Amino acid sequence: MTRTGIGYDLHRLVSGRNFILGGVRIPFEMGPAGHSDGDVLSHAICDALLGAAGMGDIGSHFPDSDPKWKDASSLLFLSEVLRQMTLSSLRITHVDAIVVAERPKLGPYFPSIRECLARTLALSADQINLKAKTHEGLGAIGRGEAIASYAIVTLEG
Ligand code: MG
């Protein structure tokens, strides 16, 4: 059976935080606020995986009230979800995601982000597609105050 899941996340951008996206650190003067590393792309993919697997959402699996996840790499969330999915004989076939940010320019980092996510999810990089969008200067994202991500995943199992 083919299953699909959708995920979305948004974090405020603040100074004094590393800018981590898809597990890759990108040089920038601000970074996503959050209990974990605030990696919106990993969080959106995580929620999409959980949705497709019928396993709830990221907040119930990795609550931000749990000190265990303080400043944690969000790749850990992906690894853990993958582990649970594998126990249920679910296999990821494809990930497609959009990252919405006014700055920095993300496209140049996509090859390394795809490699990093592929390693974490036991996929090949060509099973992960990434797209970057700006918010055309509009709203909080357009003012550079936030970053968001949308993801859709397809599973078989
Ligand atoms: Mg998040």
mmCIF file of C-alpha atoms and ligand atoms in Angstrom:
data_model
loop_
_atom_site.group_PDB
_atom_site.id
_atom_site.type_symbol
_atom_site.label_atom_id
_atom_site.label_comp_id
_atom_site.label_asym_id
_atom_site.label_seq_id
_atom_site.Cartn_x
_atom_site.Cartn_y
_atom_site.Cartn_z
ATOM 1 C CA MET A 1 0.000 0.000 0.000
ATOM 2 C CA THR A 2 1.155 3.530 -0.789
ATOM 3 C CA ARG A 3 0.768 6.071 2.011
ATOM 4 C CA THR A 4 1.408 9.816 1.968
ATOM 5 C CA GLY A 5 1.937 12.308 4.761
ATOM 6 C CA ILE A 6 2.206 16.073 4.985
ATOM 7 C CA GLY A 7 4.285 18.110 7.423
ATOM 8 C CA TYR A 8 4.681 21.793 8.165
ATOM 9 C CA ASP A 9 6.825 23.776 10.555
ATOM 10 C CA LEU A 10 7.793 27.362 11.290
ATOM 11 C CA HIS A 11 10.357 28.810 13.670
ATOM 12 C CA ARG A 12 11.228 32.354 14.605
ATOM 13 C CA LEU A 13 14.708 33.486 13.535
ATOM 14 C CA VAL A 14 16.736 35.073 16.330
ATOM 15 C CA SER A 15 20.333 36.084 16.867
ATOM 16 C CA GLY A 16 22.632 33.872 18.912
ATOM 17 C CA ARG A 17 21.402 30.601 17.386
ATOM 18 C CA ASN A 18 23.096 28.399 14.778
ATOM 19 C CA PHE A 19 21.223 28.187 11.493
ATOM 20 C CA ILE A 20 20.691 24.434 11.003
ATOM 21 C CA LEU A 21 18.681 23.154 8.057
ATOM 22 C CA GLY A 22 18.328 19.479 7.202
ATOM 23 C CA GLY A 23 21.149 18.760 9.626
ATOM 24 C CA VAL A 24 23.555 21.132 7.875
ATOM 25 C CA ARG A 25 24.911 24.276 9.515
ATOM 26 C CA ILE A 26 24.606 27.297 7.240
ATOM 27 C CA PRO A 27 26.583 30.479 7.975
ATOM 28 C CA PHE A 28 24.069 33.233 8.817
ATOM 29 C CA GLU A 29 23.722 35.936 11.457
ATOM 30 C CA MET A 30 20.549 34.429 12.933
ATOM 31 C CA GLY A 31 19.148 30.968 13.583
ATOM 32 C CA PRO A 32 15.832 29.306 14.426
ATOM 33 C CA ALA A 33 14.626 29.645 18.016
ATOM 34 C CA GLY A 34 13.518 26.344 19.489
ATOM 35 C CA HIS A 35 13.897 23.754 22.211
ATOM 36 C CA SER A 36 15.868 21.486 19.880
ATOM 37 C CA ASP A 37 18.130 22.896 17.164
ATOM 38 C CA GLY A 38 15.006 24.355 15.485
ATOM 39 C CA ASP A 39 15.638 22.598 12.167
ATOM 40 C CA VAL A 40 12.342 23.348 10.366
ATOM 41 C CA LEU A 41 13.053 21.108 7.401
ATOM 42 C CA SER A 42 13.776 18.060 9.566
ATOM 43 C CA HIS A 43 10.712 18.837 11.682
ATOM 44 C CA ALA A 44 8.433 19.115 8.631
ATOM 45 C CA ILE A 45 9.789 15.848 7.206
ATOM 46 C CA CYS A 46 9.407 14.185 10.608
ATOM 47 C CA ASP A 47 5.740 15.214 10.818
ATOM 48 C CA ALA A 48 5.160 14.067 7.234
ATOM 49 C CA LEU A 49 6.681 10.659 8.053
ATOM 50 C CA LEU A 50 4.594 10.331 11.198
ATOM 51 C CA GLY A 51 1.486 11.346 9.252
ATOM 52 C CA ALA A 52 2.075 8.809 6.514
ATOM 53 C CA ALA A 53 2.780 6.115 9.087
ATOM 54 C CA GLY A 54 -0.338 7.013 11.086
ATOM 55 C CA MET A 55 1.877 7.614 14.108
ATOM 56 C CA GLY A 56 0.700 11.010 15.316
ATOM 57 C CA ASP A 57 2.910 14.093 15.346
ATOM 58 C CA ILE A 58 6.336 15.324 16.355
ATOM 59 C CA GLY A 59 5.076 17.065 19.506
ATOM 60 C CA SER A 60 3.734 13.846 21.004
ATOM 61 C CA HIS A 61 6.911 11.866 20.233
ATOM 62 C CA PHE A 62 9.472 14.542 21.142
ATOM 63 C CA PRO A 63 7.777 17.030 23.504
ATOM 64 C CA ASP A 64 9.577 20.332 23.994
ATOM 65 C CA SER A 65 8.964 19.934 27.730
ATOM 66 C CA ASP A 66 11.464 17.039 27.739
ATOM 67 C CA PRO A 67 14.988 18.184 28.705
ATOM 68 C CA LYS A 68 16.312 15.235 26.706
ATOM 69 C CA TRP A 69 15.605 17.178 23.479
ATOM 70 C CA LYS A 70 17.101 20.503 24.625
ATOM 71 C CA ASP A 71 19.355 21.692 21.768
ATOM 72 C CA ALA A 72 19.157 18.162 20.304
ATOM 73 C CA SER A 73 19.976 17.584 16.651
ATOM 74 C CA SER A 74 16.657 17.105 14.880
ATOM 75 C CA LEU A 75 18.299 14.348 12.849
ATOM 76 C CA LEU A 76 17.778 12.257 16.002
ATOM 77 C CA PHE A 77 14.019 12.710 15.565
ATOM 78 C CA LEU A 78 14.249 11.462 11.995
ATOM 79 C CA SER A 79 16.377 8.457 12.998
ATOM 80 C CA GLU A 80 13.972 7.514 15.755
ATOM 81 C CA VAL A 81 10.908 7.833 13.528
ATOM 82 C CA LEU A 82 12.659 5.785 10.838
ATOM 83 C CA ARG A 83 13.439 3.102 13.433
ATOM 84 C CA GLN A 84 9.799 2.903 14.515
ATOM 85 C CA MET A 85 8.553 2.876 10.922
ATOM 86 C CA THR A 86 10.935 0.082 10.025
ATOM 87 C CA LEU A 87 9.530 -1.976 12.911
ATOM 88 C CA SER A 88 6.129 -1.553 11.235
ATOM 89 C CA SER A 89 7.602 -2.633 7.860
ATOM 90 C CA LEU A 90 7.077 0.820 6.340
ATOM 91 C CA ARG A 91 9.617 1.989 3.778
ATOM 92 C CA ILE A 92 10.151 5.570 2.556
ATOM 93 C CA THR A 93 10.027 5.933 -1.207
ATOM 94 C CA HIS A 94 10.205 9.708 -1.667
ATOM 95 C CA VAL A 95 10.450 13.020 0.173
ATOM 96 C CA ASP A 96 9.560 16.376 -1.364
ATOM 97 C CA ALA A 97 9.945 19.577 0.634
ATOM 98 C CA ILE A 98 9.820 23.345 0.369
ATOM 99 C CA VAL A 99 11.777 25.694 2.603
ATOM 100 C CA VAL A 100 10.441 29.250 2.797
ATOM 101 C CA ALA A 101 12.910 31.897 3.933
ATOM 102 C CA GLU A 102 13.787 35.386 2.767
ATOM 103 C CA ARG A 103 17.459 34.893 3.575
ATOM 104 C CA PRO A 104 19.994 33.282 3.436
ATOM 105 C CA LYS A 105 20.086 31.855 -0.080
ATOM 106 C CA LEU A 106 19.551 28.128 0.479
ATOM 107 C CA GLY A 107 19.907 26.516 -2.943
ATOM 108 C CA PRO A 108 23.705 26.220 -2.782
ATOM 109 C CA TYR A 109 23.366 24.108 0.392
ATOM 110 C CA PHE A 110 20.740 21.727 -0.979
ATOM 111 C CA PRO A 111 23.202 19.112 -2.295
ATOM 112 C CA SER A 112 24.788 18.688 1.150
ATOM 113 C CA ILE A 113 21.395 18.805 2.879
ATOM 114 C CA ARG A 114 20.037 16.090 0.573
ATOM 115 C CA GLU A 115 23.113 13.949 1.295
ATOM 116 C CA CYS A 116 22.715 14.473 5.041
ATOM 117 C CA LEU A 117 18.989 13.663 5.056
ATOM 118 C CA ALA A 118 19.544 10.678 2.766
ATOM 119 C CA ARG A 119 22.164 9.288 5.163
ATOM 120 C CA THR A 120 19.853 9.811 8.136
ATOM 121 C CA LEU A 121 16.808 8.268 6.442
ATOM 122 C CA ALA A 122 18.708 5.413 4.721
ATOM 123 C CA LEU A 123 17.730 6.736 1.294
ATOM 124 C CA SER A 124 19.662 7.849 -1.737
ATOM 125 C CA ALA A 125 19.844 11.589 -2.377
ATOM 126 C CA ASP A 126 17.710 11.244 -5.518
ATOM 127 C CA GLN A 127 14.787 10.166 -3.303
ATOM 128 C CA ILE A 128 14.822 13.610 -1.678
ATOM 129 C CA ASN A 129 13.744 16.736 -3.529
ATOM 130 C CA LEU A 130 14.159 20.205 -2.032
ATOM 131 C CA LYS A 131 12.829 23.551 -3.171
ATOM 132 C CA ALA A 132 13.549 27.032 -1.842
ATOM 133 C CA LYS A 133 11.078 29.898 -1.872
ATOM 134 C CA THR A 134 11.112 33.422 -0.540
ATOM 135 C CA HIS A 135 7.991 35.095 0.841
ATOM 136 C CA GLU A 136 8.274 38.044 -1.545
ATOM 137 C CA GLY A 137 8.984 40.389 1.363
ATOM 138 C CA LEU A 138 5.551 39.774 2.884
ATOM 139 C CA GLY A 139 4.673 38.918 6.486
ATOM 140 C CA ALA A 140 6.982 37.618 9.203
ATOM 141 C CA ILE A 141 8.889 35.340 6.830
ATOM 142 C CA GLY A 142 9.243 38.148 4.324
ATOM 143 C CA ARG A 143 10.694 40.403 7.021
ATOM 144 C CA GLY A 144 13.261 37.712 7.837
ATOM 145 C CA GLU A 145 11.717 37.028 11.256
ATOM 146 C CA ALA A 146 10.851 33.392 10.576
ATOM 147 C CA ILE A 147 11.583 30.358 8.447
ATOM 148 C CA ALA A 148 9.041 27.709 7.428
ATOM 149 C CA SER A 149 9.019 24.360 5.703
ATOM 150 C CA TYR A 150 6.454 22.081 4.060
ATOM 151 C CA ALA A 151 7.118 18.405 3.336
ATOM 152 C CA ILE A 152 5.325 15.519 1.709
ATOM 153 C CA VAL A 153 6.537 11.953 1.973
ATOM 154 C CA THR A 154 5.497 8.749 0.299
ATOM 155 C CA LEU A 155 5.781 5.402 2.023
ATOM 156 C CA GLU A 156 5.237 1.823 0.936
ATOM 157 C CA GLY A 157 4.253 -0.905 3.298
HETATM 158 MG MG MG B 1 9.736 22.720 14.960
#
